[in-house]
Coordinates of C-alpha atoms and ligand atoms in Angstrom, one line a residue:
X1422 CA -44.0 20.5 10.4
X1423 CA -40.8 19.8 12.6
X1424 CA -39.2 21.7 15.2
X1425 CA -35.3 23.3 14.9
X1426 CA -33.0 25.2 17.6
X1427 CA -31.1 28.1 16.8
X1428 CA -27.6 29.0 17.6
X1429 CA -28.9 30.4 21.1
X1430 CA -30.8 27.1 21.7
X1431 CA -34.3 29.4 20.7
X1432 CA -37.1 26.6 19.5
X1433 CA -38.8 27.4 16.0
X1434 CA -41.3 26.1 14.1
X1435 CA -39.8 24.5 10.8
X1436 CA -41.8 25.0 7.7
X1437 CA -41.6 22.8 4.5
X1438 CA -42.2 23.0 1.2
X1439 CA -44.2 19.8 0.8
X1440 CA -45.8 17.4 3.3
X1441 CA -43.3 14.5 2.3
X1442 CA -40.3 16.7 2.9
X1443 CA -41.8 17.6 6.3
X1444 CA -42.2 13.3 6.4
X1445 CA -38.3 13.1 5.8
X1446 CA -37.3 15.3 8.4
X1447 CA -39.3 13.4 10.7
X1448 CA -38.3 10.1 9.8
X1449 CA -34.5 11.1 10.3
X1450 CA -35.4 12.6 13.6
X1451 CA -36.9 9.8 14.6
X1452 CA -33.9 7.4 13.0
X1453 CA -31.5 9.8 15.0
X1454 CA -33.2 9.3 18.6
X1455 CA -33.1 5.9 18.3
X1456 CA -30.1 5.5 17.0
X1457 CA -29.1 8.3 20.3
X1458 CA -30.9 5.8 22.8
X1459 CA -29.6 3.0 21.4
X1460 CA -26.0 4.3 22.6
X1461 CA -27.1 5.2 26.1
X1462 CA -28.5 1.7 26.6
X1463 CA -25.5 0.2 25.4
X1464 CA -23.2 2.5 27.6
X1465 CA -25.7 1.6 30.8
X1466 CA -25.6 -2.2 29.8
X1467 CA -21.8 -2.1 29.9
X1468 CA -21.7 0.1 33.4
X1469 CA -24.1 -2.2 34.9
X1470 CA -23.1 -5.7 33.4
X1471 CA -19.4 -5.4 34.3
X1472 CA -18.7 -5.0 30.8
X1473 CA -15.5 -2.8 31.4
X1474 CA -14.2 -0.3 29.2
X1475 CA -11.1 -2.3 27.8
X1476 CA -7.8 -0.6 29.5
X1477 CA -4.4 -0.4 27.7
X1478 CA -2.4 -3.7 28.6
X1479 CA 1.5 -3.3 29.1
X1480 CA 2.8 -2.1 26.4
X1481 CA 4.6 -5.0 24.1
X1482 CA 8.2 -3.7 23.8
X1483 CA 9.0 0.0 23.3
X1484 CA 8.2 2.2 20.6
X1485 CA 11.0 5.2 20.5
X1486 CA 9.3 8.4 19.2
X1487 CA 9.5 10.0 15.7
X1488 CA 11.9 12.4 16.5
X1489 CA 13.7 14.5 14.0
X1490 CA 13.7 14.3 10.2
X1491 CA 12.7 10.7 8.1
X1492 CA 14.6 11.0 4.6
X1493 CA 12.8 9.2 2.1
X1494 CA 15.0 8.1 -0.8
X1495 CA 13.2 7.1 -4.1
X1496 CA 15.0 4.8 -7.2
X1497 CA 12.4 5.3 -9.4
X1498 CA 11.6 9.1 -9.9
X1499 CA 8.2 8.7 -12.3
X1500 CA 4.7 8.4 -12.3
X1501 CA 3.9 7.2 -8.9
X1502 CA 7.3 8.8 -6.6
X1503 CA 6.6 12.7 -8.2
X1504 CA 2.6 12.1 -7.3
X1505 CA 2.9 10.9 -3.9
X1506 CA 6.3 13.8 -3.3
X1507 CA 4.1 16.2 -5.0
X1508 CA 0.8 15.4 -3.0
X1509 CA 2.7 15.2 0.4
X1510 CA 4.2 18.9 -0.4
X1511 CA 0.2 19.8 -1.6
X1512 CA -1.5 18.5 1.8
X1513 CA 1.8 20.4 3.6
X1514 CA 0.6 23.7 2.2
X1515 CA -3.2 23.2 2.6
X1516 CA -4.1 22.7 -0.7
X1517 CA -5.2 19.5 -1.0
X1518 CA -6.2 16.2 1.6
X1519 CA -4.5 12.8 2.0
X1520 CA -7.2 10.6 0.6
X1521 CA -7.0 7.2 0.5
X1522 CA -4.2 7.3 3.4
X1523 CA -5.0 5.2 6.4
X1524 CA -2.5 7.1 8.3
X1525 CA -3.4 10.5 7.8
X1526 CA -7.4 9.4 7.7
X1527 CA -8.4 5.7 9.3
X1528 CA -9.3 5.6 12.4
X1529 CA -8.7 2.4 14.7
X1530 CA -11.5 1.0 17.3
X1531 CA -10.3 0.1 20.8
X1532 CA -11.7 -1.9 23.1
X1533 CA -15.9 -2.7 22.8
X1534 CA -18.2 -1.0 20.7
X1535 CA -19.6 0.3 23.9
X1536 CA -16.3 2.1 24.5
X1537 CA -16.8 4.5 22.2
X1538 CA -13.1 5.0 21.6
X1539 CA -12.1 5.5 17.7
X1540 CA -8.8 7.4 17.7
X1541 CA -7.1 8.3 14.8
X1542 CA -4.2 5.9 13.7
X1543 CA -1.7 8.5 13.7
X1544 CA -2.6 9.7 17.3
X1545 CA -2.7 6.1 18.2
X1546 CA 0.8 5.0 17.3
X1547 CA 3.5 7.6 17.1
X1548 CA 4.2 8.4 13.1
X1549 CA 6.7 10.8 11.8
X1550 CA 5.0 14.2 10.8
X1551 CA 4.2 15.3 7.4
X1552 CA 5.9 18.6 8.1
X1553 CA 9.2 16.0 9.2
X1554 CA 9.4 14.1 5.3
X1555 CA 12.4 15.0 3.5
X1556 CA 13.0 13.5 -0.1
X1557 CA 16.2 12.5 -2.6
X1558 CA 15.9 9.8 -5.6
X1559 CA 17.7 8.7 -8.4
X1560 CA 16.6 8.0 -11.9
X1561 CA 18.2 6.7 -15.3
X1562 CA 16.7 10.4 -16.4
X1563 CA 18.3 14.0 -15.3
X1564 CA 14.7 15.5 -14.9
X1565 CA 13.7 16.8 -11.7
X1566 CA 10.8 16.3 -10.0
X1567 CA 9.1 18.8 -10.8
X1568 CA 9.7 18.1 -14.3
X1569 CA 9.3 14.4 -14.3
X1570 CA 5.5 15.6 -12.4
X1571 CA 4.9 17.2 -15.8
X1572 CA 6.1 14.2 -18.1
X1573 CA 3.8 12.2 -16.0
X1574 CA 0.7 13.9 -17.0
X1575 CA -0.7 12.6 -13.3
X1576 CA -1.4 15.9 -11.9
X1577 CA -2.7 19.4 -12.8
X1578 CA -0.7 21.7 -14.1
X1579 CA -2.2 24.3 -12.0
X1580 CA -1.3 22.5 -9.3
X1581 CA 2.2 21.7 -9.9
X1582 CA 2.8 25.1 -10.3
X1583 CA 2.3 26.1 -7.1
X1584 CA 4.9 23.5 -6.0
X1585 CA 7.3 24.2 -8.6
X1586 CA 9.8 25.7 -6.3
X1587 CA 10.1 22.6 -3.7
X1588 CA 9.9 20.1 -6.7
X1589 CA 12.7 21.4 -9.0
X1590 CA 14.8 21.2 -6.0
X1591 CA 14.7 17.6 -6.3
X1592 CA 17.2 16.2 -8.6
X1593 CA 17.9 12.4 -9.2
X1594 CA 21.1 11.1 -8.4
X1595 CA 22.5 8.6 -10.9
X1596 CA 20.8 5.2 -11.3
X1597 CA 22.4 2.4 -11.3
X1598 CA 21.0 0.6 -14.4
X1599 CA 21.5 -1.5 -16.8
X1600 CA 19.0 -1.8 -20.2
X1601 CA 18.9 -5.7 -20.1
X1602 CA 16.7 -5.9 -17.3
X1603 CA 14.5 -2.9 -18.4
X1604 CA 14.5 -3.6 -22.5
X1605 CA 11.8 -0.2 -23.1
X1606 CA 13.9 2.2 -21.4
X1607 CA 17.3 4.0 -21.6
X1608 CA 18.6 7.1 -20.0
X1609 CA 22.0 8.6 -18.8
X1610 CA 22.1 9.6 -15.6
X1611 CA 23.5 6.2 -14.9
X1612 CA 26.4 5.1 -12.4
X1613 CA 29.5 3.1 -13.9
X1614 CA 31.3 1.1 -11.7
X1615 CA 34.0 -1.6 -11.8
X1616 CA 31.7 -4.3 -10.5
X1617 CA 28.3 -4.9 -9.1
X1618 CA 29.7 -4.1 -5.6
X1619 CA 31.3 -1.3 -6.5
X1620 CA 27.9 0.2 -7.6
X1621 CA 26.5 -1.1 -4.3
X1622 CA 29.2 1.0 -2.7
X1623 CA 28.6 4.2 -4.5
X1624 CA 24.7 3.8 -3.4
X1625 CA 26.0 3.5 0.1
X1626 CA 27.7 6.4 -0.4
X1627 CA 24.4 8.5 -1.9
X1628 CA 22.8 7.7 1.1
X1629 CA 25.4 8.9 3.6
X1630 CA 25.6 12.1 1.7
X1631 CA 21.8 12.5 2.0
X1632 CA 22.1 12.1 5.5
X1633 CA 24.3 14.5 6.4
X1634 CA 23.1 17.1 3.9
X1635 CA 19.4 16.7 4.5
X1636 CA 20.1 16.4 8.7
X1637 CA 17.6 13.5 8.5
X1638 CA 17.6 11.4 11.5
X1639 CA 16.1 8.6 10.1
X1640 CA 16.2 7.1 6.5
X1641 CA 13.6 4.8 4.3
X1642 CA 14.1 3.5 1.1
X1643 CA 10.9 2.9 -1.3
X1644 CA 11.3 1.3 -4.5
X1645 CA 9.2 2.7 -7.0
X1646 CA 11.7 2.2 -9.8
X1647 CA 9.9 0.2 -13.3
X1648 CA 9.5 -3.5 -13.3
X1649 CA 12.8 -5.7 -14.0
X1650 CA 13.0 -8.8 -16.2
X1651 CA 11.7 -11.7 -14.5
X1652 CA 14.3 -13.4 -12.4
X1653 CA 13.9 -16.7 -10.5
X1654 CA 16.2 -17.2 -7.2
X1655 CA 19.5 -18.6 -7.5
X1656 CA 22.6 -19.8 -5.5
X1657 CA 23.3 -16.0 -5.0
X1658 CA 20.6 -14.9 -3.4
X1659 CA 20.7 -17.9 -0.8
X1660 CA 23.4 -15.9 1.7
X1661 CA 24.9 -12.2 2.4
X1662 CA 28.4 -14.0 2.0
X1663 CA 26.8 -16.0 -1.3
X1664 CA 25.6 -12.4 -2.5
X1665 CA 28.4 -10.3 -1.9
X1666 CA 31.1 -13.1 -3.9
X1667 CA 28.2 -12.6 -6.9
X1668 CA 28.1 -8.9 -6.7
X1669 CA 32.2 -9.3 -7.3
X1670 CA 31.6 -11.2 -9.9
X1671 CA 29.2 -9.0 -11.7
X1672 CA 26.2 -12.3 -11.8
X1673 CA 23.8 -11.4 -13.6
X1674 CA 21.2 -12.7 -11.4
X1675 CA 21.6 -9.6 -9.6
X1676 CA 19.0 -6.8 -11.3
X1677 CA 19.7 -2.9 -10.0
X1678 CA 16.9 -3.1 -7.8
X1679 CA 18.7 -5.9 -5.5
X1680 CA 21.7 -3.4 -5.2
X1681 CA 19.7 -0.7 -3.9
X1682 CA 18.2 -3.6 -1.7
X1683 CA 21.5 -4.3 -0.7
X1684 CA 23.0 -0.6 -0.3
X1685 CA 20.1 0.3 2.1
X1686 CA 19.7 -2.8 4.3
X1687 CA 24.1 -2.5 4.6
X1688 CA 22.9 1.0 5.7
X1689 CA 20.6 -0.1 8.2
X1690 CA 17.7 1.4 6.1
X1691 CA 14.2 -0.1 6.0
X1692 CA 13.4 -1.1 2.3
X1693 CA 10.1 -0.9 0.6
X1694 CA 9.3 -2.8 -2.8
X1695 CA 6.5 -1.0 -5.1
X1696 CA 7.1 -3.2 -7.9
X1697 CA 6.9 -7.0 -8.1
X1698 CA 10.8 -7.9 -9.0
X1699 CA 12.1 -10.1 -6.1
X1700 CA 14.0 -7.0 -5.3
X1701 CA 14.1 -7.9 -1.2
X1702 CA 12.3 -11.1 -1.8
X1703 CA 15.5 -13.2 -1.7
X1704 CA 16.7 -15.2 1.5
X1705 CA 20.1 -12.9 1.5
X1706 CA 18.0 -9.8 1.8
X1707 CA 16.2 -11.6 4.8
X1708 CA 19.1 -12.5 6.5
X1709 CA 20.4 -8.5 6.4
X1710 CA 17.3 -7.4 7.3
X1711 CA 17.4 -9.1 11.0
X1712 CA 21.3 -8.8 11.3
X1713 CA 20.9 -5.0 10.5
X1714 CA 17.3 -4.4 12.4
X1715 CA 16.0 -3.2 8.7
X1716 CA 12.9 -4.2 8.1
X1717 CA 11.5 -4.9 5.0
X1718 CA 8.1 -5.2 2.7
X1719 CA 6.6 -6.0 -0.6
X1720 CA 5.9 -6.5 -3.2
X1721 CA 4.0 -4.1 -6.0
X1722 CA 1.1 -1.9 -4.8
X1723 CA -2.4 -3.4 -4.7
X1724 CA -3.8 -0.2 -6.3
X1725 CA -6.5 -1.3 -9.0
X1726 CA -7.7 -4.4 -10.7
X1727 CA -6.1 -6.5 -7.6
X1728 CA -7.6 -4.1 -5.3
X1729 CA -11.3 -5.1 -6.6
X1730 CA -10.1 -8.8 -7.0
X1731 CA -8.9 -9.2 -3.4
X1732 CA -12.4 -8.0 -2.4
X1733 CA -14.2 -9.8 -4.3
X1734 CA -13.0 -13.6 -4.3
X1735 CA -13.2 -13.3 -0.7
X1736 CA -17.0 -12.6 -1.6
X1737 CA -17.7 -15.4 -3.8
X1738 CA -15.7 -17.9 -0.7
X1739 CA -17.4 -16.6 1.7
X1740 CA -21.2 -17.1 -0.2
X1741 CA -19.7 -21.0 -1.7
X1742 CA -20.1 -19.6 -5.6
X1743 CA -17.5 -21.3 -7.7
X1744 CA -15.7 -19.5 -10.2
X1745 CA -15.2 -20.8 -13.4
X1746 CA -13.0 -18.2 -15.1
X1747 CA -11.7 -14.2 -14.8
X1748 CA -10.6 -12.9 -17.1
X1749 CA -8.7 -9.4 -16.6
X1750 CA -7.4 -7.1 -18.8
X1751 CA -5.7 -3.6 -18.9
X1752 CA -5.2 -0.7 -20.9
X1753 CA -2.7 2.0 -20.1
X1754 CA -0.5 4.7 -21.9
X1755 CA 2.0 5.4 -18.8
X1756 CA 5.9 4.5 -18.9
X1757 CA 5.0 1.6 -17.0
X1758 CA 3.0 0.5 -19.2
X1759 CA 5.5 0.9 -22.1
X1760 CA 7.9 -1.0 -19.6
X1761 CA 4.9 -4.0 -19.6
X1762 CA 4.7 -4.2 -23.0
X1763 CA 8.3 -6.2 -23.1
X1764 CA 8.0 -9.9 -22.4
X1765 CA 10.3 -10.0 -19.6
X1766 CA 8.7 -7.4 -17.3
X1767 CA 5.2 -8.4 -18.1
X1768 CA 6.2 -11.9 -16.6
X1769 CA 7.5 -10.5 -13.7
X1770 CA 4.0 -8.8 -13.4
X1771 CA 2.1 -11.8 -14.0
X1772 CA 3.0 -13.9 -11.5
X1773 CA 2.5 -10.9 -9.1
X1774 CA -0.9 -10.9 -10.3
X1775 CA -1.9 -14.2 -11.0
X1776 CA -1.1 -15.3 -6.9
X1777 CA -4.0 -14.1 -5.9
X1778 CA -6.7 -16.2 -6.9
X1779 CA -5.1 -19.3 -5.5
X1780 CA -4.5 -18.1 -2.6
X1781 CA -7.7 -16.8 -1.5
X1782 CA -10.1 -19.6 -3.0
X1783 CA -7.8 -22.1 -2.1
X1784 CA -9.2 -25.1 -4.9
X1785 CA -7.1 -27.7 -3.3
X1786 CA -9.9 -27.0 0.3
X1787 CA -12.6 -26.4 -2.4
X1788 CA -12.2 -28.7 -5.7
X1789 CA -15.8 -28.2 -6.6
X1790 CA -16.0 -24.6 -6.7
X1791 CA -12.6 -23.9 -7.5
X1792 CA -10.7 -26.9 -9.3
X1793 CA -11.2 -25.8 -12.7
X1794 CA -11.0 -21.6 -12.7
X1795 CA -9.4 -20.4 -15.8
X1796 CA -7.7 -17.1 -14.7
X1797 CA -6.1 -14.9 -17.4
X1798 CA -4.2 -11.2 -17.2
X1799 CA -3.4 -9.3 -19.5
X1800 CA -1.7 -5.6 -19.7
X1801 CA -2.4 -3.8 -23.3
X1802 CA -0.2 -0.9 -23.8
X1803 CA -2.3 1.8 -25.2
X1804 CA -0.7 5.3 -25.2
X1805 CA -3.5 7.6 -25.7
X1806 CA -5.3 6.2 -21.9
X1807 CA -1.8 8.0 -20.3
X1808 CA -1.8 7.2 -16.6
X1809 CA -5.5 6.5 -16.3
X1810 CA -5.8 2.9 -16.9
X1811 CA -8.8 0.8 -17.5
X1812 CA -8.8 -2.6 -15.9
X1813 CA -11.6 -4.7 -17.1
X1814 CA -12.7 -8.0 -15.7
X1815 CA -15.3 -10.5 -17.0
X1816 CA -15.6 -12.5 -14.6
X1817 CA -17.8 -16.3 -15.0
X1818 CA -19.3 -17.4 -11.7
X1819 CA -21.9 -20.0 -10.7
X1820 CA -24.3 -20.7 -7.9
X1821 CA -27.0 -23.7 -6.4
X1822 CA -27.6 -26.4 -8.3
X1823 CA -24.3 -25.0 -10.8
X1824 CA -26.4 -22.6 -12.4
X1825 CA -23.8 -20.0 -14.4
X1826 CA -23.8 -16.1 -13.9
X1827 CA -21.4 -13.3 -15.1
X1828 CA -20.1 -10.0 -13.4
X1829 CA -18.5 -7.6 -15.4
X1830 CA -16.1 -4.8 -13.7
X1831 CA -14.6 -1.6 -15.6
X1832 CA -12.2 0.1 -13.2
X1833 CA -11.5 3.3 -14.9
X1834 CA -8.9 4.1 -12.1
X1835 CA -6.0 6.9 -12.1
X1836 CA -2.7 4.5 -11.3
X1837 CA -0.7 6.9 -9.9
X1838 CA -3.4 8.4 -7.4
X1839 CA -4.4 4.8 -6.1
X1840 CA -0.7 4.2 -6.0
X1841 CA 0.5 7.8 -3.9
X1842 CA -1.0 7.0 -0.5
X1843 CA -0.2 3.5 -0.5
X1844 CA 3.8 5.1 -0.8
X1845 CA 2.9 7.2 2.3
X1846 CA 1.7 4.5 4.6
X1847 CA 4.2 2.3 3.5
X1848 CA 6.9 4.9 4.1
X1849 CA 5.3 6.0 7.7
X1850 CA 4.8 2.4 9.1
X1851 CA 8.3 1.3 8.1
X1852 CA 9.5 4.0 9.8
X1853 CA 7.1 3.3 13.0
X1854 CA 8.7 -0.7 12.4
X1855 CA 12.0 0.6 12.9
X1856 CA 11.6 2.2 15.9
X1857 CA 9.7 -0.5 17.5
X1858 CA 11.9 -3.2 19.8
X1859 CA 9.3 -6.0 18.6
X1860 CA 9.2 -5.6 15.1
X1861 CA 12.6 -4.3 13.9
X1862 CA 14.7 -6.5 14.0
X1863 CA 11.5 -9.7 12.4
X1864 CA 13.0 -8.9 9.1
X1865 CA 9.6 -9.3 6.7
X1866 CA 6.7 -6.6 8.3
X1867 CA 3.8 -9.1 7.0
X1868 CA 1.2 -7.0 8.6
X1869 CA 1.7 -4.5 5.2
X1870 CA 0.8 -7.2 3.4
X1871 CA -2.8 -4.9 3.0
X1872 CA -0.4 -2.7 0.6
X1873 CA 0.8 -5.6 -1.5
X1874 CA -0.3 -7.4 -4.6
X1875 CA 2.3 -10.2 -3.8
X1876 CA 2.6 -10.4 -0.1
X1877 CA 6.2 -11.4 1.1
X1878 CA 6.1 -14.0 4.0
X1879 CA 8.8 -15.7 5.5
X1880 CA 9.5 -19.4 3.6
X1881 CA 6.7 -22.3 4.2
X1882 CA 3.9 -19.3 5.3
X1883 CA 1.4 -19.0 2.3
X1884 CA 0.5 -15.2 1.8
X1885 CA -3.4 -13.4 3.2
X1886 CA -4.6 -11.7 -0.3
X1887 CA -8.5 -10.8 1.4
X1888 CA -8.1 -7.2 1.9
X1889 CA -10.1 -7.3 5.1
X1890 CA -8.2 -10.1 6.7
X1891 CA -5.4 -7.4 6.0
X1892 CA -6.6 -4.5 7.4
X1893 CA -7.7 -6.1 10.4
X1894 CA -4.0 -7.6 10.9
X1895 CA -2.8 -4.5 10.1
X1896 CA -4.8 -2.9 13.0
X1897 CA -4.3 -5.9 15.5
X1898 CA -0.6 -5.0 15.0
X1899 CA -0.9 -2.0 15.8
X1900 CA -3.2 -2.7 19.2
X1901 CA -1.1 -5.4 19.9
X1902 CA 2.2 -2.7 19.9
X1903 CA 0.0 -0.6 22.2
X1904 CA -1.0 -3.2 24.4
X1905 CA -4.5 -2.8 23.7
X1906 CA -6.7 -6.1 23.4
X1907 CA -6.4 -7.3 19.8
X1908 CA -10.6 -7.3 18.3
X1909 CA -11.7 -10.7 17.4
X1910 CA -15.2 -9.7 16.4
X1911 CA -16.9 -12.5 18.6
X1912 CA -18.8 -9.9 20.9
X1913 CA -21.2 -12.8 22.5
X1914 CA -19.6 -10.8 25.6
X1915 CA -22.8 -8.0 24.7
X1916 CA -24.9 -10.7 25.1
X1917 CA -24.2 -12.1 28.4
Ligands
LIG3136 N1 0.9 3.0 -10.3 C1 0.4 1.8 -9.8 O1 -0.7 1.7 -9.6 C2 1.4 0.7 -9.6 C3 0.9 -0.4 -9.0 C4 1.7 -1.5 -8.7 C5 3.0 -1.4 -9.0 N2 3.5 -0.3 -9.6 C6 4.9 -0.3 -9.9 O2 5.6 0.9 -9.4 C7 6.7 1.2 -10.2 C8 6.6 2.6 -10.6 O3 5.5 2.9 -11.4 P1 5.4 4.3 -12.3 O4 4.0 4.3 -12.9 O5 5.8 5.4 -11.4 O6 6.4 4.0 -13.4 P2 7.3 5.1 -14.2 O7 7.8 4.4 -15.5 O8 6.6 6.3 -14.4 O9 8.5 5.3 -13.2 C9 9.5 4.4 -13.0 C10 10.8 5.2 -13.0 O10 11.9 4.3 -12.6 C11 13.0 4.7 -13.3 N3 14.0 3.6 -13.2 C12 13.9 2.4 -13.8 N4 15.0 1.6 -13.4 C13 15.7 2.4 -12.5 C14 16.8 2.1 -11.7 N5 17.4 1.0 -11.8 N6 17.2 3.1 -10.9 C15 16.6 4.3 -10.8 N7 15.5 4.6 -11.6 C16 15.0 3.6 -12.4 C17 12.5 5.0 -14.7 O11 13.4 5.8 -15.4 C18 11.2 5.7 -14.4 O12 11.4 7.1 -14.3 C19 6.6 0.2 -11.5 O13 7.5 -0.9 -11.2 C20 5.2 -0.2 -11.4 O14 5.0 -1.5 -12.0 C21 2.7 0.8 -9.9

């Protein structure tokens, strides 16, 4: 027997089926008083003990506010750019919610845990609206988006009928493209040019025009174009003035996603890299990036299998259990998976993937545990899985005294879906990057790294792959803009 209020604050007497139901309903109301008393005493501790509420420090540098439209501009209108243009238009009308977005969802603690303060991330820092996201891309193929949504085979049908009107009224521009550093694909809507620079000069173009005509006030560019060849960095990449000579001279060095690169950042346009070609990884790219206050991230999504793997390394670090071997493989039908099944791009992707490990058991610190891991990836294209891959790990692991174990992981995940929100944050926290005296003009935004697979860092700086380590330098950045004090998680200040 329990007690319960009504709307009016009338007490009744609750009545329960069985006695251990009626024991449950205790227990919890018990669990919640405490847990209720627990927070007043911590509140009185911190009135009485001179533990302050925390109070917002001088702001670091100024933030100008999102005012007007952000333009979004796209090379690369497939799987991942129709879900996260069709999802945005979705949440717009009320018909779906922005999972997986930190933020449209995450919250951010401020000050002690006695504070009580947990805003929400985008009343915390000022982000550009939904309601304020206007979209272009361009692709090799003439579909819109609303029909490359329906190639895709990512979302309901039923669904992307309802936004058929806004999606068809995005068409791709033309790509530039060229088949030898994409060997699977071939389409075209594709831009011819006298040179390399040329091209990068008819991209310029494309995204003047989409100023004007979409009356955006500020522009992003997010690369979520297919995986290029794999490309090492040479001579030409070293300098703008290096570049520019090599874009005359059509070197081939310089893949179609480094001309967009170049187009945007000329532009003074922030530039986002989904995939893991060097793209903006380059120290010409660098160098435009701080001369034109345009920053720049990457590179390729953590959305699946690396998502798991950067959480649980840091696992087997943190506990001192070596690793022996991981093994990791994938199945998926998509395009991009089509595009992975040539040599070239699955090398690109490889590396991207293979970093990871390294950097976050570091074996060179721990020999031991660490010295002798055998890591293999490998990316099966298998067209009936479509966009919903399977990413399966075996992974060998051992513990006191050596003593070998084995976890096995099968991530039946949806690519696209894991990959849409990612696109949103990264889109909304360039923008914020931008607009932020302190951080636009740094060149590399490092604290997106959380978003990354392959985490760009300026030269000589190894790369943070622990997901948590990310998040929280994510949020610190964020504090820190505010001037709120940045969370260590030492607290002995609860115990004075
Ligand atoms: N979905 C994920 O979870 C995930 C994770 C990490 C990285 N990525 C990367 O994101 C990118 C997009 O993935 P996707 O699943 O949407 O692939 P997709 O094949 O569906 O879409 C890529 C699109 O890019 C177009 N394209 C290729 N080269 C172009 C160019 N030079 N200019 C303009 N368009 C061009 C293709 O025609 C295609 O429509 C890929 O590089 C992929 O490796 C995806």
């Amino acid at each position: 027997m329990a007690d319960w209020w009504d709307a009016d604050g009338r007490r009744h007497r609750k009545q329960f089926s069985t006695a251990a139901a009626a024991r449950e309903h205790e227990h919890r109301e018990t669990a919640m008083a405490h847990a209720m008393r627990a927070t007043r005493e911590m509140k009185k501790v911190a009135r009485t003990s001179g533990t302050k509420r925390s109070s917002p420090k001088t702001e670091s540098g100024t933030i100008e506010a999102a005012k007007g439209k952000l333009g979004v501009m796209i090379p690369g209108m497939g799987a991942v750019a129709t879900t996260f243009v069709a999802g945005v238009e979705a949440i717009r009308k009320g018909l779906a919610k922005p999972i997986g977005s930190l933020t449209q969802m995450g919250t951010i603690r401020l000050g002690k845990r006695t504070d009580a303060r947990s805003p929400k991330v985008k009343e915390f820092v000022p982000l550009a609206g939904l309601d304020d996201l206007v979209f272009t891309g361009w692709d090799i193929f003439e579909d819109n988006m609303y029909e490359a949504a329906s190639n895709a085979g990512v979302l309901d049908y039923r669904l992307l009928e309802q936004l058929k009107p806004f999606l068809s009224s995005i068409k791709p521009r033309a790509a530039v493209f060229d088949h030898n550093y994409v060997k699977k694909i071939d389409g075209p809507n594709v831009k011819k040019g006298k040179n390399k620079m040329d091209l990068a000069q008819q991209l310029r173009d494309d995204i003047r025009d989409f100023k004007k005509t979409s009356g955006a006030s500020r522009l992003i560019t997010m690369w979520c174009g297919s995986t290029e060849s794999y490309i090492e960095p040479t001579e030409a990449h070293q300098s703008v003035k290096a570049f520019e000579k090599a874009l005359k001279e059509n070197d081939e060095m310089i893949a179609p996603s480094m001309i967009y690169a170049y187009a945007s950042l000329m532009e003074g346009v922030p530039f986002a890299n989904g995939a893991p070609n060097l793209t903006v990884d380059l120290p010409v790219m660098l160098e435009l990036s701080r001369k034109n206050e345009a920053p720049i991230c990457g590179k390729d999504f953590k959305t699946g299998q690396t998502l798991m793997k950067t959480v649980l390394a840091p696992a087997f670090k943190a506990r001192l259990l070596g690793l022996s071997g991981w093994y990791s493989t994938n199945i998926l039908g998509n395009r991009d998976g089509e595009v992975l099944d040539d040599p070239g791009s699955f090398k690109t992707k490889e590396e991207s993937k293979l970093g990871v490990l390294e950097h976050i058991l570091q074996p060179s610190l721990y020999p031991e545990l660490y010295g002798n891991m055998y890591h293999k990836v490998r990316i099966n294209y298998y067209p009936p899985r479509g966009d919903n891959k399977e990413g399966w790990d075996n992974i060998d692991i051992f513990g006191w005294l050596g003593y070998p174990m084995q976890i096995k992981v099968d991530f039946l995940c949806r690519d696209s879906i894991l990959a849409a929100p990612i696109v949103l944050d990264l889109v909304l926290f360039l923008d914020l990057a931008k607009r932020c005296s302190e951080l636009k003009g740094l060149g590399i935004q490092e604290w997106l790294s959380f978003y990354f697979k392959s985490p760009m860092t300026v030269p000589g700086l190894y790369p943070e792959h622990d997901l948590f380590i990310q998040l929280m330098k994510l949020k610190n950045t964020l504090r820190h803009l505010k001037g709120e004090e940045l969370i260590t998680h030492l607290g002995l200040e609860y115990y004075d």
